């Protein structure tokens, strides 16, 4: 059961400019219609007023003239009678917890100008609702209540929002302007709202992010229906909503794409503390590492995209054979439509939002499915994306396997999945039913080749930095080391020294060393500790989801730790006699997401480039190729298909269309 809060005026009069009282209260249609629509949609409704006083109705709103005829007036009155218990014994605003509700609705009437525009409890509810990303519906004179909302610093949280309300023109036509101590439109505009007016006494709804406003009573039903539709978690309804929005063409103009990217950037920068707290709750990530690898990484990706987007979207001229002249040819990138981004748990923010950067920049609408194994980050994404980007072009669907399965039953124009190969096969099979293209960002055992003659202390320090980032739960982390020749004897101890230098004698106490995502994964990892010889680490605490940075020496090629991607803080060192053996070892397994090598030999670099296949090849620095925005990121074979980052993201989320134009004359 979903829950809705109706905040209703408790005032029974409106003080006019000359000081005389004017009978008032909520306007009947503005409460009855949304209440009925939400009730029929399955919402449990709580009505609340200042002080818990009975909610008064404006008697003028129940006349035949105001309601649109005797029959309609009777129907509205009958509905109000059916919910009379809630109106006569409402909750008290001071005792209401807005976090307990899925949406908040403010019916109109003159009462909000009398009491809700200055009510501190209403102000608290409004601000909390806005901050939570939950829908807020306000109709007619109801936006007067928005005037009371304030941040802790005294600023008005709705400045810059597009909204509507009962207008100056309507107030004048109704004969109220001269009597009113102030007008709603004037007050909202003075505080910084982007006020949108329409024809007087006509239905008119404005939606900006999570704020839904209606110009007058006749907008009440539309506002309620829009809120119900936008909150629907039904995958078919979500996709249909995004497809309808895409069909309007609003996501195609460059200015719109840049505006959505700017909103996403504001989310990342303004909400960094909340996001860091969520990442720590899910994975024990320290603030420095989490900011660098999740927030700053995504901001850098976004900024690079914004700088180059206009250039990337410019049509590219193409040559035309002489036989077709005179003619012109060009290549344009057009958006695909509605795309699905399925994110993993290990970098639950970056790997949800960095692909979203490309999807939005390419002009698409998108569904984001965060990982249920990172529940705090999933909840933060679900709360904040609507608040900053609204629900018409980006939707968040939370949940586990059933929800993901239901999403994959829908027809998307592209599916972008990051995770493991087993689920990747399921995603690809589901997409094939609709002939939907997919990007699969998977993983695998990414090796590190270390040749004799290199600075082993520096090599060990760089390997440790890349391996134990995020407690080893990184898809491109070094999975194992192939130590060539004499390096096999010395390198394990150098790696142990590097671990101590990075995390001290007690990594569990280090503020930047993370935790394993859950106990199941910890059990899987500790079962691998019997391979080879423990050089350093091995300690673990199941209750704390802690596994120390561990280096294993004397590991054999068929040991358990070498049979699967480790995806944790265990680093095996395998001895091989020479480069030929190292290349054969790599080529004898699935193609990795990355191959790293530490060598001073140009010939070795050439041979690894020419004789091996991997998603990426990096010399002297593991993992960091992800942060080079002009390099594609993606796998090959079992490590994935497709690529993204920078302009490659635009390619992934666009159709490259050929255009030939030959004149008839």
XYZ file of C-alpha atoms in Angstrom:
665
model
C 0.000 0.000 0.000
C 1.359 3.400 -0.963
C 0.673 6.440 1.192
C -0.295 10.013 0.390
C -0.455 13.037 2.664
C -3.036 15.756 2.031
C -2.096 19.001 3.783
C -5.311 20.984 4.090
C -5.961 24.465 5.360
C -7.262 24.808 8.876
C -8.411 28.405 8.336
C -12.094 29.185 8.221
C -11.708 32.747 7.025
C -9.572 34.858 4.735
C -8.668 38.325 5.989
C -9.230 40.793 3.155
C -7.174 43.903 2.541
C -9.667 46.062 4.412
C -9.505 43.784 7.439
C -12.879 42.124 7.018
C -13.075 38.320 7.213
C -14.087 36.310 4.158
C -15.333 32.709 4.657
C -12.917 30.256 3.132
C -11.363 26.772 3.423
C -10.253 24.183 0.894
C -11.994 24.281 -2.486
C -14.187 21.176 -2.725
C -13.157 20.001 -6.208
C -9.471 20.463 -5.428
C -9.662 18.023 -2.548
C -12.344 15.619 -3.725
C -10.981 14.858 -7.208
C -7.334 14.165 -6.238
C -8.503 12.219 -3.179
C -10.712 10.012 -5.368
C -8.029 9.474 -8.030
C -5.353 8.555 -5.506
C -7.717 6.312 -3.568
C -8.657 4.430 -6.722
C -4.938 4.041 -7.501
C -4.445 2.279 -4.164
C -3.086 5.096 -2.021
C -3.877 5.247 1.669
C -4.559 8.924 2.349
C -3.884 10.865 5.522
C -5.382 14.339 5.879
C -3.534 16.799 8.127
C -4.202 20.389 9.190
C -2.460 22.950 11.406
C -3.325 22.035 14.977
C -5.368 19.055 13.820
C -8.488 21.236 13.546
C -11.323 20.016 11.305
C -10.691 20.932 7.670
C -13.253 23.544 6.559
C -14.664 23.617 3.038
C -15.161 26.887 1.183
C -18.973 26.923 1.019
C -18.898 28.761 -2.285
C -17.162 25.804 -3.929
C -20.162 23.527 -3.463
C -22.608 25.716 -5.350
C -23.845 24.600 -8.733
C -22.243 27.638 -10.374
C -18.821 26.880 -8.925
C -18.955 23.111 -9.423
C -20.268 23.086 -12.985
C -23.873 22.160 -12.365
C -26.154 20.697 -9.721
C -25.287 17.099 -10.560
C -21.546 17.649 -10.299
C -21.899 19.698 -7.129
C -23.913 16.872 -5.590
C -21.320 14.279 -6.630
C -18.461 16.280 -5.136
C -20.422 16.849 -1.948
C -21.240 13.151 -1.704
C -17.580 12.197 -2.086
C -16.558 14.636 0.640
C -19.200 13.120 2.897
C -17.671 9.690 2.251
C -14.288 10.874 3.572
C -15.790 13.048 6.281
C -14.081 11.128 9.087
C -10.645 12.168 7.837
C -11.740 15.770 7.330
C -13.350 16.078 10.744
C -10.533 14.380 12.670
C -7.356 15.077 10.699
C -3.774 14.480 11.779
C -1.834 17.349 13.297
C 0.827 18.850 11.024
C 3.302 19.136 13.880
C 3.139 15.364 14.402
C 3.376 14.346 10.750
C 6.535 12.633 9.474
C 6.736 13.383 5.725
C 9.155 10.496 5.242
C 6.253 8.117 5.885
C 4.513 9.147 2.651
C 5.133 8.516 -1.030
C 3.687 11.845 -2.144
C 2.293 15.051 -0.644
C -0.659 17.013 -1.993
C -1.877 20.524 -1.144
C -5.431 21.291 -2.292
C -6.197 24.909 -2.993
C -8.649 27.418 -1.594
C -8.016 30.768 0.053
C -7.041 29.155 3.352
C -3.405 28.523 2.373
C -2.956 32.277 2.097
C -4.273 32.638 5.637
C -2.496 29.871 7.547
C -0.312 27.552 5.454
C 1.721 30.416 3.967
C 3.131 31.071 7.440
C 2.935 27.656 9.098
C 6.329 26.331 10.258
C 5.191 22.697 10.305
C 3.909 22.951 6.758
C 7.227 24.564 5.794
C 9.101 21.602 7.298
C 6.963 19.108 5.391
C 7.396 20.992 2.120
C 11.163 21.252 2.434
C 11.586 17.608 3.477
C 9.363 16.442 0.637
C 11.329 18.464 -1.887
C 14.663 17.212 -0.522
C 13.479 13.610 -0.565
C 12.634 13.704 -4.261
C 9.031 12.686 -3.609
C 6.270 14.230 -5.721
C 4.667 17.380 -4.357
C 1.327 18.438 -5.836
C -0.082 21.929 -5.229
C -3.188 23.426 -6.845
C -4.772 26.852 -7.382
C -4.192 29.003 -4.265
C -2.341 26.065 -2.692
C 1.050 27.321 -3.970
C 0.684 30.059 -1.357
C 1.793 27.363 1.092
C 5.116 27.123 -0.776
C 5.989 30.591 0.490
C 6.682 29.227 3.963
C 9.273 26.637 2.846
C 12.818 27.558 3.909
C 16.257 25.996 4.044
C 18.280 26.185 7.242
C 20.084 29.209 5.814
C 16.765 30.963 5.241
C 16.736 30.547 1.457
C 13.630 29.511 -0.454
C 14.165 25.951 -1.774
C 11.829 26.401 -4.744
C 13.670 29.309 -6.349
C 14.158 28.534 -10.040
C 11.324 26.006 -10.221
C 8.742 26.368 -12.976
C 5.289 26.514 -11.443
C 1.794 27.866 -11.841
C -1.054 28.930 -9.548
C -4.184 31.038 -9.505
C -2.929 34.056 -11.476
C -3.203 37.801 -11.059
C -5.520 37.851 -14.065
C -7.805 35.263 -12.521
C -7.776 37.068 -9.169
C -8.783 40.240 -10.976
C -11.503 38.554 -13.015
C -12.920 36.986 -9.868
C -13.033 40.367 -8.158
C -10.526 39.339 -5.493
C -7.384 41.232 -6.530
C -8.426 44.530 -4.979
C -9.436 42.792 -1.755
C -6.410 40.513 -1.359
C -3.568 41.603 0.926
C -1.217 40.032 -1.628
C -1.436 37.860 -4.732
C 0.011 34.366 -5.089
C 1.595 34.962 -8.496
C 3.339 38.126 -7.305
C 4.709 36.474 -4.167
C 6.002 33.391 -5.974
C 7.646 35.489 -8.675
C 9.272 37.781 -6.120
C 10.866 34.776 -4.410
C 12.358 33.551 -7.688
C 9.860 31.099 -9.150
C 9.601 30.794 -12.917
C 5.877 31.438 -13.044
C 3.898 30.044 -15.986
C 0.419 31.429 -16.611
C -2.198 30.211 -19.071
C -5.685 31.244 -20.174
C -7.854 32.192 -17.182
C -10.060 29.494 -15.679
C -8.698 26.783 -17.976
C -7.001 23.536 -16.891
C -3.251 24.065 -16.801
C -0.618 21.835 -15.204
C 3.104 22.514 -14.905
C 5.586 19.808 -13.872
C 9.163 20.668 -12.939
C 11.228 17.818 -11.530
C 9.121 16.607 -8.577
C 6.875 19.673 -8.261
C 3.383 19.413 -9.809
C 1.313 22.598 -9.853
C -2.152 23.333 -11.244
C -3.391 26.776 -12.191
C -6.942 26.541 -10.846
C -9.498 23.981 -9.585
C -10.030 22.444 -13.007
C -6.382 21.295 -13.006
C -6.757 19.219 -9.832
C -7.621 15.920 -11.484
C -4.848 16.226 -14.071
C -2.244 16.964 -11.393
C -3.303 13.892 -9.418
C -3.301 11.634 -12.482
C 0.158 12.848 -13.500
C 1.524 12.126 -10.042
C 0.033 8.624 -9.982
C 1.404 7.837 -13.449
C 4.877 9.154 -12.685
C 5.113 7.168 -9.450
C 4.082 3.903 -11.061
C 6.752 1.223 -10.685
C 5.179 -1.007 -13.314
C 7.928 -1.539 -15.916
C 5.534 -1.284 -18.847
C 4.154 2.011 -17.519
C 7.639 3.364 -16.835
C 8.870 2.561 -20.343
C 5.680 3.906 -21.909
C 6.093 7.179 -20.011
C 9.687 7.586 -21.144
C 8.829 6.629 -24.715
C 6.043 9.204 -24.802
C 8.448 11.845 -23.523
C 11.046 10.849 -26.113
C 8.424 11.033 -28.865
C 7.889 14.730 -28.151
C 11.433 15.409 -29.369
C 12.318 17.376 -26.267
C 15.458 15.342 -25.513
C 17.047 15.984 -28.908
C 18.081 19.684 -28.844
C 21.611 20.339 -27.646
C 20.390 22.800 -25.025
C 18.138 20.183 -23.456
C 20.921 17.617 -23.352
C 23.254 20.110 -21.707
C 20.568 21.141 -19.220
C 20.042 17.542 -18.122
C 23.792 17.032 -17.789
C 24.010 20.215 -15.718
C 21.270 18.906 -13.442
C 23.123 15.610 -13.045
C 26.304 17.500 -12.188
C 24.434 19.527 -9.582
C 23.217 16.283 -8.016
C 26.760 14.928 -7.748
C 28.252 18.093 -6.288
C 25.414 19.272 -4.052
C 24.646 15.822 -2.649
C 28.186 14.517 -2.288
C 27.936 14.103 1.494
C 24.776 11.996 1.204
C 26.306 9.913 -1.574
C 29.532 9.328 0.374
C 27.523 8.231 3.403
C 25.609 5.737 1.250
C 28.802 4.334 -0.264
C 30.310 3.899 3.185
C 27.208 2.105 4.407
C 27.253 -0.312 1.478
C 30.957 -0.999 1.003
C 32.819 0.685 3.854
C 34.395 3.061 1.367
C 36.514 5.805 2.869
C 35.577 9.331 1.847
C 38.724 10.086 -0.163
C 38.578 6.897 -2.224
C 34.814 7.074 -2.664
C 34.915 10.686 -3.801
C 37.780 10.063 -6.223
C 36.490 6.864 -7.795
C 32.734 7.445 -7.725
C 31.834 11.143 -7.615
C 34.864 12.904 -9.115
C 35.231 10.214 -11.769
C 31.653 10.741 -12.918
C 31.948 14.536 -12.771
C 35.100 14.395 -14.904
C 33.346 12.157 -17.427
C 30.430 14.571 -17.490
C 32.597 17.684 -17.856
C 34.572 16.141 -20.706
C 31.313 15.278 -22.450
C 29.882 18.772 -22.009
C 33.054 20.367 -23.412
C 32.975 18.310 -26.584
C 29.326 17.435 -27.103
C 28.502 20.059 -29.727
C 31.520 18.981 -31.768
C 30.655 15.279 -31.414
C 27.103 15.889 -32.596
C 28.094 17.922 -35.634
C 27.353 16.153 -38.935
C 30.489 14.658 -40.460
C 30.880 15.145 -44.229
C 31.507 12.067 -46.340
C 33.029 11.779 -49.782
C 30.799 10.935 -52.769
C 31.944 8.811 -55.745
C 32.276 10.729 -59.013
C 29.438 8.708 -60.554
C 26.972 10.260 -58.078
C 28.053 13.880 -58.410
C 26.690 16.422 -57.935
C 25.641 15.151 -54.530
C 26.464 15.584 -50.874
C 26.832 12.980 -48.155
C 27.120 13.249 -44.403
C 26.933 11.146 -41.264
C 24.756 12.195 -38.333
C 24.288 10.727 -34.866
C 20.694 10.354 -33.756
C 19.436 9.128 -30.372
C 18.201 5.569 -30.047
C 15.132 6.187 -27.864
C 14.638 4.559 -24.457
C 17.681 2.831 -22.962
C 18.163 0.655 -19.888
C 21.228 0.919 -17.635
C 21.702 -1.987 -15.190
C 24.372 -1.142 -12.634
C 26.457 -3.431 -10.378
C 27.214 -3.146 -6.666
C 30.983 -2.615 -6.617
C 30.944 0.989 -7.877
C 27.214 1.475 -7.460
C 27.188 5.212 -8.134
C 29.784 5.570 -10.892
C 28.615 2.546 -12.863
C 25.012 3.740 -12.758
C 25.605 7.394 -13.587
C 28.624 7.377 -15.926
C 26.682 5.368 -18.552
C 23.724 7.673 -17.900
C 25.943 10.623 -18.893
C 26.354 9.078 -22.332
C 22.697 8.132 -22.636
C 21.512 11.668 -21.843
C 24.205 13.335 -23.930
C 23.139 11.223 -26.908
C 19.561 12.490 -26.508
C 17.829 9.439 -25.050
C 15.487 8.824 -22.169
C 16.713 6.213 -19.706
C 15.752 3.725 -17.020
C 18.403 3.218 -14.343
C 18.336 -0.034 -12.369
C 20.721 0.299 -9.385
C 22.072 -2.780 -7.637
C 20.029 -4.165 -4.767
C 23.288 -5.378 -3.192
C 24.191 -1.731 -2.513
C 20.865 -0.721 -0.942
C 21.912 2.613 0.548
C 23.322 3.862 -2.751
C 20.349 2.471 -4.654
C 17.989 4.381 -2.359
C 20.017 7.580 -2.756
C 19.923 7.326 -6.554
C 16.175 6.632 -6.493
C 15.616 9.626 -4.234
C 17.907 12.138 -5.916
C 17.609 11.513 -9.650
C 13.920 12.507 -9.743
C 14.617 15.537 -7.576
C 17.210 16.876 -10.014
C 16.055 15.480 -13.372
C 12.369 14.787 -12.860
C 10.636 11.593 -13.940
C 9.753 12.334 -17.546
C 13.127 11.519 -19.126
C 14.887 9.422 -16.453
C 13.318 6.739 -14.268
C 14.815 4.691 -11.451
C 13.542 1.163 -10.816
C 14.800 -0.451 -7.623
C 14.593 -4.109 -6.748
C 16.261 -7.467 -7.262
C 15.911 -10.305 -9.740
C 12.092 -10.095 -10.186
C 12.206 -6.376 -10.944
C 15.151 -6.745 -13.326
C 13.427 -9.652 -15.067
C 10.270 -7.591 -15.494
C 12.286 -4.723 -16.950
C 14.015 -7.014 -19.426
C 10.619 -8.125 -20.714
C 10.100 -4.597 -22.057
C 11.353 -3.390 -25.407
C 14.275 -1.003 -25.042
C 16.382 0.570 -27.769
C 19.634 -0.327 -25.996
C 20.524 -2.260 -22.859
C 23.724 -1.403 -21.010
C 24.711 -3.992 -18.400
C 27.689 -4.042 -16.055
C 28.258 -7.202 -14.024
C 29.211 -10.830 -14.457
C 29.070 -13.097 -17.463
C 26.347 -15.382 -16.142
C 23.857 -12.538 -15.804
C 25.229 -10.973 -18.989
C 24.032 -14.036 -20.916
C 20.551 -13.638 -19.407
C 20.485 -9.959 -20.341
C 21.605 -10.690 -23.886
C 19.037 -13.443 -24.333
C 16.239 -11.165 -23.110
C 17.366 -8.344 -25.390
C 17.532 -10.701 -28.364
C 13.774 -11.228 -28.165
C 13.349 -7.586 -29.182
C 16.471 -7.403 -31.387
C 17.782 -4.847 -28.900
C 21.511 -4.099 -29.046
C 23.443 -4.573 -25.823
C 26.619 -3.387 -24.177
C 28.032 -5.922 -21.738
C 30.707 -4.639 -19.376
C 31.844 -7.835 -17.680
C 35.149 -8.768 -16.077
C 37.515 -11.702 -15.894
C 40.959 -12.434 -14.590
C 43.097 -9.442 -15.557
C 46.773 -10.444 -15.362
C 49.890 -8.439 -14.549
C 53.124 -9.441 -16.292
C 56.301 -8.422 -14.434
C 59.647 -8.797 -16.202
C 63.093 -8.910 -14.629
C 64.976 -5.638 -14.511
C 62.125 -3.350 -13.459
C 62.054 -1.367 -10.222
C 60.248 -3.920 -8.086
C 59.495 -1.516 -5.230
C 57.754 0.943 -7.568
C 56.075 -1.920 -9.424
C 54.737 -3.417 -6.199
C 53.460 -0.048 -5.005
C 51.482 0.507 -8.234
C 50.098 -3.027 -8.292
C 48.933 -2.741 -4.679
C 47.312 0.613 -5.347
C 45.296 -0.839 -8.230
C 44.569 -4.240 -6.694
C 43.293 -3.270 -3.250
C 41.262 -0.243 -4.303
C 37.694 -0.856 -3.088
C 38.989 -3.958 -1.266
C 39.799 -5.558 -4.616
C 36.190 -5.320 -5.824
C 37.063 -3.637 -9.116
C 36.383 -5.224 -12.497
C 39.766 -4.116 -13.886
C 41.778 -4.789 -10.733
C 44.895 -6.902 -11.231
C 43.624 -10.428 -10.643
C 46.941 -12.260 -10.572
C 50.630 -11.636 -11.264
C 52.767 -13.539 -13.736
C 56.261 -13.066 -12.317
C 58.849 -13.871 -14.963
C 62.080 -15.605 -13.985
C 63.918 -14.219 -10.978
C 61.169 -11.718 -10.109
C 59.074 -14.563 -8.655
C 61.397 -14.867 -5.663
C 61.510 -11.185 -4.666
C 58.215 -9.672 -5.821
C 55.892 -11.245 -3.185
C 57.853 -9.678 -0.332
C 57.909 -6.329 -2.128
C 54.140 -6.564 -2.515
C 53.826 -7.233 1.229
C 55.953 -4.159 1.932
C 53.739 -2.095 -0.354
C 50.595 -3.311 1.447
C 52.035 -2.215 4.801
C 53.042 1.146 3.342
C 49.543 1.698 1.961
C 47.397 0.415 4.847
C 49.645 0.106 7.905
C 50.035 -2.878 10.167
C 46.267 -3.085 10.759
C 44.363 -2.448 7.511
C 41.068 -2.996 9.362
C 41.669 0.307 11.137
C 42.654 2.219 8.008
C 39.935 4.752 7.101
C 40.342 4.184 3.355
C 40.280 0.390 3.291
C 36.850 -0.908 2.331
C 34.754 -3.921 3.188
C 33.381 -6.876 1.245
C 29.856 -6.233 0.009
C 28.208 -9.066 1.963
C 28.904 -12.239 3.928
C 28.235 -14.528 0.956
C 31.040 -12.910 -1.030
C 33.314 -12.959 2.001
C 32.758 -16.703 2.402
C 33.549 -17.212 -1.281
C 36.809 -15.287 -0.902
C 38.022 -16.919 2.303
C 37.589 -20.307 0.625
C 40.334 -19.259 -1.818
C 42.954 -18.596 0.878
C 44.199 -22.185 0.835
C 45.940 -21.696 -2.516
C 49.700 -21.211 -2.402
C 51.463 -19.573 0.563
C 50.180 -16.506 2.423
C 52.871 -13.817 2.324
C 50.781 -11.129 4.002
C 47.158 -10.787 5.048
C 44.624 -13.584 5.223
C 42.924 -12.239 8.328
C 39.184 -11.815 8.152
C 36.117 -10.952 10.235
C 32.820 -12.233 8.875
C 30.618 -10.015 11.027
C 32.506 -6.917 9.878
C 32.720 -8.127 6.257
C 36.496 -7.598 6.485
C 39.219 -9.420 4.587
C 42.780 -8.141 4.895
C 44.806 -7.298 1.775
C 46.337 -10.663 0.975
C 49.283 -11.728 -1.195
C 49.730 -15.402 -2.089
C 53.020 -16.801 -3.407
C 53.893 -20.190 -4.934
C 50.478 -20.402 -6.590
C 49.958 -23.048 -9.241
C 48.006 -22.513 -12.446
C 45.267 -24.967 -11.432
C 44.822 -23.798 -7.817
C 41.262 -22.772 -6.838
C 42.229 -19.109 -6.698
C 43.139 -19.289 -10.403
C 39.865 -20.843 -11.586
C 37.582 -17.827 -11.285
C 37.714 -14.056 -11.149
C 38.716 -13.241 -7.580
C 36.939 -9.890 -7.215
C 38.363 -9.298 -3.779
C 41.571 -8.420 -1.910
C 43.555 -11.577 -2.749
C 46.534 -11.346 -5.120
C 48.157 -14.606 -6.281
C 51.681 -14.597 -7.726
C 52.375 -17.261 -10.350
C 55.949 -17.941 -11.479
C 56.629 -18.344 -15.223
C 60.039 -18.862 -16.829
C 59.916 -16.316 -19.631
C 57.776 -13.964 -21.745
C 56.779 -16.771 -24.107
C 55.319 -18.668 -21.147
C 53.543 -15.548 -19.879
C 51.940 -14.902 -23.280
C 50.914 -18.547 -23.565
C 49.435 -18.399 -20.047
C 47.326 -15.336 -20.920
C 46.235 -16.700 -24.285
C 45.292 -20.029 -22.759
C 42.479 -18.380 -20.794
C 39.486 -16.185 -21.603
C 40.355 -12.773 -22.947
C 40.679 -10.439 -19.958
C 39.147 -7.023 -19.465
C 42.642 -5.616 -18.994
C 46.233 -6.780 -19.290
C 48.965 -4.962 -17.377
C 52.705 -5.227 -17.781
C 55.768 -3.826 -16.061
C 58.722 -3.905 -18.426
C 61.495 -1.716 -19.765
C 61.585 -3.564 -23.079
C 60.087 -2.033 -26.209
C 60.081 -5.480 -27.789
C 58.048 -6.889 -24.881
C 55.521 -4.079 -25.276
C 55.278 -4.801 -28.992
C 54.806 -8.520 -28.455
C 52.106 -8.051 -25.817
C 50.344 -5.606 -28.117
C 50.534 -7.885 -31.132
C 50.253 -11.339 -29.562
C 47.564 -10.947 -26.883
C 43.955 -9.777 -26.877
C 42.301 -7.898 -24.012
C 39.853 -5.088 -23.425
C 42.768 -2.780 -22.630
C 46.542 -3.021 -22.373
C 48.404 -0.777 -19.935
C 52.093 -0.583 -19.221
C 53.362 0.549 -15.838
C 50.035 1.655 -14.312
C 47.075 -0.638 -13.589
C 43.426 0.505 -13.568
C 44.034 4.157 -14.448
C 43.226 3.815 -18.153
C 39.580 4.161 -17.073
C 40.249 7.774 -16.181
C 41.499 8.710 -19.667
C 38.313 10.019 -21.271
C 39.515 9.654 -24.848
C 40.201 5.939 -24.429
C 37.370 3.454 -24.979
C 36.504 1.232 -22.048
C 35.117 -2.228 -22.729
C 35.891 -5.892 -22.937
C 36.339 -8.543 -25.574
C 35.062 -12.098 -25.630
C 34.140 -13.264 -22.130
C 35.098 -9.871 -20.679
C 32.314 -8.106 -22.542
C 31.236 -6.393 -25.714
C 30.828 -2.751 -26.591
C 32.611 0.294 -25.245
C 31.944 3.626 -23.614
C 33.464 6.756 -21.999
C 33.742 10.095 -23.759
C 32.841 10.078 -27.435
C 32.582 6.292 -27.353
C 29.544 6.664 -25.086
C 27.897 8.840 -27.725
C 28.584 6.110 -30.278
C 27.108 3.463 -27.976
C 23.889 5.350 -27.297
C 23.392 6.741 -30.817
C 22.534 5.466 -34.258
C 25.061 6.601 -36.845
C 22.890 7.510 -39.822
C 24.122 7.895 -43.392
C 22.558 10.715 -45.440
C 22.952 11.118 -49.211
C 21.504 14.190 -50.917
C 21.507 14.371 -54.724
C 19.593 17.193 -56.430
C 17.037 16.362 -59.103
C 18.168 19.040 -61.508
